Tab-separated table of C-alpha atoms and ligand atoms in Angstrom:
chain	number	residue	atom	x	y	z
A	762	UNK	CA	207.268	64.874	60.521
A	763	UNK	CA	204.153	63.010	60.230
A	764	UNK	CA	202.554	61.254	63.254
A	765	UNK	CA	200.603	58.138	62.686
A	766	UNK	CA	198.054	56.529	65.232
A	767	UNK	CA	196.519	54.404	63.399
A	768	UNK	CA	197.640	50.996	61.306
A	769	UNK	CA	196.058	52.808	58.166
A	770	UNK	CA	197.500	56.052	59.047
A	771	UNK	CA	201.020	54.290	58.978
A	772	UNK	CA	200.759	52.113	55.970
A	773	UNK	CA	199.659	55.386	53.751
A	774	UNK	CA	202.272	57.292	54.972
A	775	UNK	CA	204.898	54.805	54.277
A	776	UNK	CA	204.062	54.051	51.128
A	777	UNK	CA	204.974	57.641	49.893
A	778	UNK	CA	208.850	57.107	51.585
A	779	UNK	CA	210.805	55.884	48.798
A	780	UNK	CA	214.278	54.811	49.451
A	781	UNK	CA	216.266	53.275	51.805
A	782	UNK	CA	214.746	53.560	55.359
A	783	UNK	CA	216.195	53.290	58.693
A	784	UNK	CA	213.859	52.156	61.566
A	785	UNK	CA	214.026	52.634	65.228
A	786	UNK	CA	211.685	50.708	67.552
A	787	UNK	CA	211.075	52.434	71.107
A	788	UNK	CA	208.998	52.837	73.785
A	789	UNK	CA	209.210	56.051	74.259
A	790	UNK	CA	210.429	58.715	77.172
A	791	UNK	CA	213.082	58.899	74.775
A	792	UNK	CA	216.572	60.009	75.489
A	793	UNK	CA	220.319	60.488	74.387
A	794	UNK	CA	220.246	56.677	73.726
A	795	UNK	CA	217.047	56.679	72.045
A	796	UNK	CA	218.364	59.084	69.882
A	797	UNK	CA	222.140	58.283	68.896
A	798	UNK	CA	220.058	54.913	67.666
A	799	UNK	CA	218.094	57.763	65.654
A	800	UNK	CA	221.236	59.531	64.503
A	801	UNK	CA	222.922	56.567	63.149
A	802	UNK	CA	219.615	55.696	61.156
A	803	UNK	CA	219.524	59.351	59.637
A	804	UNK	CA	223.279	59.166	58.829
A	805	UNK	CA	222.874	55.435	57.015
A	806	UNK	CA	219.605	56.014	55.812
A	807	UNK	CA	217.427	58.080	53.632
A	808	UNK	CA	214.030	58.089	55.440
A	809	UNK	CA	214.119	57.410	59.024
A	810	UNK	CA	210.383	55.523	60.794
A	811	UNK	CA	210.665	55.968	65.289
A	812	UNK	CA	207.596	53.893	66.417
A	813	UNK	CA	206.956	54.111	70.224
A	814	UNK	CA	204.550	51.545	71.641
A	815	UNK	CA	204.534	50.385	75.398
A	816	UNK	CA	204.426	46.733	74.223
A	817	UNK	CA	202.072	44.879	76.695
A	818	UNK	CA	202.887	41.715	76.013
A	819	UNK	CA	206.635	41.937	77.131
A	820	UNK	CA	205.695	42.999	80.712
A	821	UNK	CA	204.949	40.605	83.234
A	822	UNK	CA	202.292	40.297	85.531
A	823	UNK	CA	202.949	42.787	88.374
A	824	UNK	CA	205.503	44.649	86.472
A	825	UNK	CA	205.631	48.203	85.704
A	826	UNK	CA	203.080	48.514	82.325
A	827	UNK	CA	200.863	50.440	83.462
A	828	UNK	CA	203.505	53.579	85.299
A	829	UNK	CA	205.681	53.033	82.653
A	830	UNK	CA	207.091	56.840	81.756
A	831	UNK	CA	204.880	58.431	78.872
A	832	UNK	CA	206.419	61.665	77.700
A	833	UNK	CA	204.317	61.920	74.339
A	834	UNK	CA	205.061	66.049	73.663
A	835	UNK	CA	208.688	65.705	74.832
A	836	UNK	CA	208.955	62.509	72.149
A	837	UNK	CA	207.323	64.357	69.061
A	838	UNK	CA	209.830	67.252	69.818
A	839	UNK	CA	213.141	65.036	69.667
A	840	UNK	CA	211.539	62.927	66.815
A	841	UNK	CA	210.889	66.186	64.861
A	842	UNK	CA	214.331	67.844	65.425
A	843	UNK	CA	215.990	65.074	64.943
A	844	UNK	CA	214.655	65.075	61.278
A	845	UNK	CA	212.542	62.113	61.648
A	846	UNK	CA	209.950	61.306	58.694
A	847	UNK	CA	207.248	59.491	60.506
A	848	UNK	CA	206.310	58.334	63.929
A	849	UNK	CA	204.358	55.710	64.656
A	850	UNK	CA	202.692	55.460	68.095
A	851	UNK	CA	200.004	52.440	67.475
A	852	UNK	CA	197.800	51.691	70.291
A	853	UNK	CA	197.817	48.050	71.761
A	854	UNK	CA	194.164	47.232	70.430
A	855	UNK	CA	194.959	48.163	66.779
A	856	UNK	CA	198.607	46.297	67.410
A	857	UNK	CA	197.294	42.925	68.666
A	858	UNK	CA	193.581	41.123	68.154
A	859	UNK	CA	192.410	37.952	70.235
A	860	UNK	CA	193.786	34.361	69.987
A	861	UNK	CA	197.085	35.401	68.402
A	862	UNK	CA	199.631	33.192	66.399
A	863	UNK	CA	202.697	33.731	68.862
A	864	UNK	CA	206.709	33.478	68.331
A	865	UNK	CA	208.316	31.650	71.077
A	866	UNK	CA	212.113	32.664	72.012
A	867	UNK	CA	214.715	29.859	71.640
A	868	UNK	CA	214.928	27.541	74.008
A	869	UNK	CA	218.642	28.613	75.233
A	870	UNK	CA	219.245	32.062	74.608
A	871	UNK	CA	215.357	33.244	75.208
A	872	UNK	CA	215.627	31.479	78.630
A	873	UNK	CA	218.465	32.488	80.473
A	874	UNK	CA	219.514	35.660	82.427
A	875	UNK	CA	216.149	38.078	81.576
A	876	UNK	CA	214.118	35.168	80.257
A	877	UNK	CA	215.094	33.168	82.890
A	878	UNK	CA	213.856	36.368	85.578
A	879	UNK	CA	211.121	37.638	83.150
A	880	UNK	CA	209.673	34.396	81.632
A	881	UNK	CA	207.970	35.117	78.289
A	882	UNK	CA	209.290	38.775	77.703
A	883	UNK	CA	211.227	37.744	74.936
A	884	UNK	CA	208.138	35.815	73.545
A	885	UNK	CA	206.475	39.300	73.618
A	886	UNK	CA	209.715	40.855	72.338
A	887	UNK	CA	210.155	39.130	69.468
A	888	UNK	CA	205.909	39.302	68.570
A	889	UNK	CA	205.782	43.006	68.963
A	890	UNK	CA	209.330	43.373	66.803
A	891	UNK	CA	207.983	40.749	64.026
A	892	UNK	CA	204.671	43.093	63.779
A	893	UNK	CA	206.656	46.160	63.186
A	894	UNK	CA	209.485	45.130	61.127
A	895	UNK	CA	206.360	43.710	59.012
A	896	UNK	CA	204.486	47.347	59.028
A	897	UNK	CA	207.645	49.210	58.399
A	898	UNK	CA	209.338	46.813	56.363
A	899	UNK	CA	213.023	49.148	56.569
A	900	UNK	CA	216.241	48.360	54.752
A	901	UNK	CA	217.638	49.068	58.409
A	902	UNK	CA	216.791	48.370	61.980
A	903	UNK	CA	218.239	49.934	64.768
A	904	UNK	CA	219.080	48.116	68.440
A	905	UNK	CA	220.824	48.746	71.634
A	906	UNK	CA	223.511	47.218	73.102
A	907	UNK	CA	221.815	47.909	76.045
A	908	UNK	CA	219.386	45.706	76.025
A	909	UNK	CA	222.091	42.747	75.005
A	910	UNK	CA	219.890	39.425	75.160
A	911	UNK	CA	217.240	41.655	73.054
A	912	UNK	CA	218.968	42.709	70.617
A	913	UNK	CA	220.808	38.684	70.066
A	914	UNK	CA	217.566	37.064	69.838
A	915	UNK	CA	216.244	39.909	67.339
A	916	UNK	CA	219.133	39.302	64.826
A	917	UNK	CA	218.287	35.678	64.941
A	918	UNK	CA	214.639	35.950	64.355
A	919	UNK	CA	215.619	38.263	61.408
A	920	UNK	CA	218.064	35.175	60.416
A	921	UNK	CA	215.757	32.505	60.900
A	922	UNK	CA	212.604	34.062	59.556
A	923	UNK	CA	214.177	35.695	56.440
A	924	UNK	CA	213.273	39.044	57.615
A	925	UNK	CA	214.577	41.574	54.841
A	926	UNK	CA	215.642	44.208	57.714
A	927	UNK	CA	219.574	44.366	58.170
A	928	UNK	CA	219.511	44.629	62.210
A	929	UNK	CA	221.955	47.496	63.395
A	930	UNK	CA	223.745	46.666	66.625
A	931	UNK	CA	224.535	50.319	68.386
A	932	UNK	CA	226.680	51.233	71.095
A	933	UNK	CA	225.279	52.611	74.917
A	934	UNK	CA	225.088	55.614	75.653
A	935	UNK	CA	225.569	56.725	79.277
A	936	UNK	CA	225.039	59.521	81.692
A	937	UNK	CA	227.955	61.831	82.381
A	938	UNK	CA	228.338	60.085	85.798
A	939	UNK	CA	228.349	56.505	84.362
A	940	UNK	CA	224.693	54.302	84.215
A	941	UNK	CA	223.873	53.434	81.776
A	942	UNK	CA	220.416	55.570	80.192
A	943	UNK	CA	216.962	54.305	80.576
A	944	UNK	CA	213.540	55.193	80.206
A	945	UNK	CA	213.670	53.501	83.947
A	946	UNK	CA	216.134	56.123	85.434
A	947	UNK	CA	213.399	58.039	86.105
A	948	UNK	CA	212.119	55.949	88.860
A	949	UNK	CA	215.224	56.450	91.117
A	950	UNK	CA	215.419	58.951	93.964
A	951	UNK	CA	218.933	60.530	94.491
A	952	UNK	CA	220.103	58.283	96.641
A	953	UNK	CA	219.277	55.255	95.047
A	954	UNK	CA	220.710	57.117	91.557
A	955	UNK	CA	224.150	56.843	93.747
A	956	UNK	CA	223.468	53.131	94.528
A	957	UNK	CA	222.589	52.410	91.137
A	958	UNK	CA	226.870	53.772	89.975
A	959	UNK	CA	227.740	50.583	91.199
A	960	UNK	CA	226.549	48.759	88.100
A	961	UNK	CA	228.775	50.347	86.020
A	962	UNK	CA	231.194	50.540	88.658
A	963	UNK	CA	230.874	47.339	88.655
A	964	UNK	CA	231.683	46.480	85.235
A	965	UNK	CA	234.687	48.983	85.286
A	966	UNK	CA	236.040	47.005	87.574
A	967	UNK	CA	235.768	43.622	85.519
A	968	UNK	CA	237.796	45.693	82.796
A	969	UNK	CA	240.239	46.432	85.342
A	970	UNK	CA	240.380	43.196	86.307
A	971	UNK	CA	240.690	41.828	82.861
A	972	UNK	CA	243.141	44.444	81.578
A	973	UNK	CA	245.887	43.490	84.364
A	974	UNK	CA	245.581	39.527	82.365
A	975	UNK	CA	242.669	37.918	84.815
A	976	UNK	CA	240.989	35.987	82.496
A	977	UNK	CA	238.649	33.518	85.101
A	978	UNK	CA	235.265	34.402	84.789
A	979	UNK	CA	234.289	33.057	88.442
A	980	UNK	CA	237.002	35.462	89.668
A	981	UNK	CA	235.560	38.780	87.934
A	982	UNK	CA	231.863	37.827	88.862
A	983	UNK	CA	232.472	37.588	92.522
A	984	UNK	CA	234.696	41.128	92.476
A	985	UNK	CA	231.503	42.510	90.989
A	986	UNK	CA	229.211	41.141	93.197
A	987	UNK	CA	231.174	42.288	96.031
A	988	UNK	CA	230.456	45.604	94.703
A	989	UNK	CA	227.264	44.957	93.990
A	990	UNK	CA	226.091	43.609	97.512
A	991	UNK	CA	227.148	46.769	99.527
A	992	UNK	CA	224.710	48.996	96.988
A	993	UNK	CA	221.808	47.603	95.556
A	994	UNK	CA	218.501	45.915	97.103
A	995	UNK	CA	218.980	42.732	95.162
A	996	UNK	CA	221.048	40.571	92.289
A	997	UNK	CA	218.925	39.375	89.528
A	998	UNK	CA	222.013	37.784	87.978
A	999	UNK	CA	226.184	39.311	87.011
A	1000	UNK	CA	227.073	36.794	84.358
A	1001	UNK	CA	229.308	36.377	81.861
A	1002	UNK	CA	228.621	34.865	78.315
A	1003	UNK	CA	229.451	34.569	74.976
A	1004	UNK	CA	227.845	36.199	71.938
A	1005	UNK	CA	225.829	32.769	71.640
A	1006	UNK	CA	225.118	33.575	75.451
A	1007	UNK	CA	226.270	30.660	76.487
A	1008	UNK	CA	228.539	30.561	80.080
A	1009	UNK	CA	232.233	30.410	79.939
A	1010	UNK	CA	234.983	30.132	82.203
A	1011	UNK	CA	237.316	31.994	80.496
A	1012	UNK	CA	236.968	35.393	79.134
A	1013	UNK	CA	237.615	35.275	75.093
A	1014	UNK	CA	238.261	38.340	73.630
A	1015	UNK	CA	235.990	40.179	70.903
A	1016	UNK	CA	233.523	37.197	71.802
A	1017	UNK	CA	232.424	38.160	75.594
A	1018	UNK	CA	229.615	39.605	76.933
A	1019	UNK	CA	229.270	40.871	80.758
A	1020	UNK	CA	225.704	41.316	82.162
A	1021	UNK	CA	224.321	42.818	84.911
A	1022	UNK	CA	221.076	43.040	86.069
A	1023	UNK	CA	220.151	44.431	89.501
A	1024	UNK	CA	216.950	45.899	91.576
A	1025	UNK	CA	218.193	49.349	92.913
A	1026	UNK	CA	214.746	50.056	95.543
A	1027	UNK	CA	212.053	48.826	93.064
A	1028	UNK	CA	213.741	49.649	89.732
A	1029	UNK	CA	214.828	47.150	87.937
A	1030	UNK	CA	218.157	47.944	85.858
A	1031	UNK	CA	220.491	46.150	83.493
A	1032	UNK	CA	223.426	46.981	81.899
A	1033	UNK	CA	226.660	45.147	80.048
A	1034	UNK	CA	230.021	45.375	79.028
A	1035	UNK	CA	230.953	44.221	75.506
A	1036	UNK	CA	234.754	42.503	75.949
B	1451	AMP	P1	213.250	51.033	74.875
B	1451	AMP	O1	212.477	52.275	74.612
B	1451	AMP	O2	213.805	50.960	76.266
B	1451	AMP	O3	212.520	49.790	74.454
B	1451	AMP	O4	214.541	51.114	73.952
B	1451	AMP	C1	214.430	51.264	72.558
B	1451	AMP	C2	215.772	51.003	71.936
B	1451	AMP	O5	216.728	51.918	72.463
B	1451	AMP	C3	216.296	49.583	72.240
B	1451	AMP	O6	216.920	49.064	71.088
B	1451	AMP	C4	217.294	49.832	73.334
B	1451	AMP	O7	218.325	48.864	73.400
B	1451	AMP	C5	217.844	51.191	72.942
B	1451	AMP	N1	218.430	51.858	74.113
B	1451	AMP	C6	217.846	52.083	75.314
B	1451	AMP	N2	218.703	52.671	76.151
B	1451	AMP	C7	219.868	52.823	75.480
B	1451	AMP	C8	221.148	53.354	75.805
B	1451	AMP	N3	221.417	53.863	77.009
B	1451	AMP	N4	222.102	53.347	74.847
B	1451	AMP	C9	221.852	52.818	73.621
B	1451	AMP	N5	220.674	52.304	73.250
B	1451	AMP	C10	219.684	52.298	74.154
């Protein structure tokens, strides 16, 4: 596996991959989810490009940029067994310059739920995702269903800018106890770890809902927040959209999304429920 640090570094090395190539953006402190997005771009790809860059223009004053988990030796070992070709960790003054030409999310989509809570982090987003699709310039791009709102407005930036990059939607991966993985997870003490199981728990209980014919979305947000409220520190929002993330009333099959996201001490986690 080759490691590149440097724009220059990169563009050399990629221009010896021939083939079809699979791409997976991250920001490192990888894990299982991190790397099933890797697996799927080894098994539909020839060539597969990880970058990891702590984007700094997707965090928000006062948020967690600077102690956000850096596990650099940990990430070069599951890039390398995992049979990736290169890795590209850029740093933020070779990735950005002053006065930049910036993207601005959609009006709708970019600024509800997480851009309504994080204003401009999908402006950053989509900026730091145009640079790199343009470096790596892959047949394939890999997202998480995790990060739902993401990985929307990413497949229509690639729609409305022509990007060449098919964007892969892939499923989330969890812990053996339920929540959902994160590079965030790290952050919780034990007992707010147990807290945290009632986001899922929470959305387990909107498929149980669902599953015995309650289809009023009012009714299902207000049985999760019920679980919510006796766990975590705060609600940041438990809504329920559909794939144009738009609110509705009733749930519609194959075209629903549930979304959670929830302050568990001082961590900030999200997590969803594809219906
Ligand atoms: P991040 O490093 O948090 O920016 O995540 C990089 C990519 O991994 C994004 O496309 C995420 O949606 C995806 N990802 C993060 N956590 C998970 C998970 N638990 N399951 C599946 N994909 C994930």
């Amino acid at each position: 596996m080759l490691v590149a640090k440097t724009i220059n570094e990169f563009k050399i090395a990629r221009k010896e991959l021939k083939g079809i190539i699979g791409f997976v953006p991250t920001m490192g402190a990888l894990h299982k989810g991190h790397l099933s997005l890797i697996q799927k771009a080894k098994e539909e790809n020839e060539h597969v490009i990880v970058s990891i860059f702590v984007n700094p223009t997707q965090f928000l004053e006062g948020e967690d940029l600077d102690k956000y988990p850096k596990k650099e030796i940990a990430d070069k070992e599951i890039c390398s067994v995992a049979g990736v070709d290169i890795l590209f960790m850029p740093t933020a003054q070779d990735m950005y310059s002053d006065d930049e030409l910036k993207l601005l999310a959609p009006k709708v989509r970019g600024y509800v739920l997480d851009g309504f809570n994080r204003p401009g982090h999908f402006d950053g987003v989509l900026q730091v995702v145009m640079k790199l699709l343009n470096l790596v310039n892959p047949n394939n791009a890999y997202f998480g269903k995790k990060d739902a709102q993401q990985l929307s407005l990413i497949s229509q930036m690639a729609k409305n800018y022509f990007l060449g990059a098919n964007i892969v939607p892939c499923d989330i991966v969890r812990d053996s106890d339920g929540l959902a993985l994160s590079s965030r997870n790290i952050y919780l003490t034990k007992e707010e770890r147990t807290k945290a199981l009632s986001i899922p728990a929470s959305l387990q209980k909107a498929t149980q809902i669902i599953i015995s014919g309650e289809l009023d979305t009012n009714i299902i947000k207000n049985n999760m927040i019920d679980i919510l409220n006796k766990n975590v520190s705060s609600i940041d929002y438990v809504e329920i959209v559909n794939r144009d993330f738009k609110k509705i009333e009733k749930i519609e099959l194959k075209n629903t999304i549930i979304l959670v996201a929830a302050k568990v001490g001082q961590t900030r986690l999200i997590d969803n429920l594809w219906i």
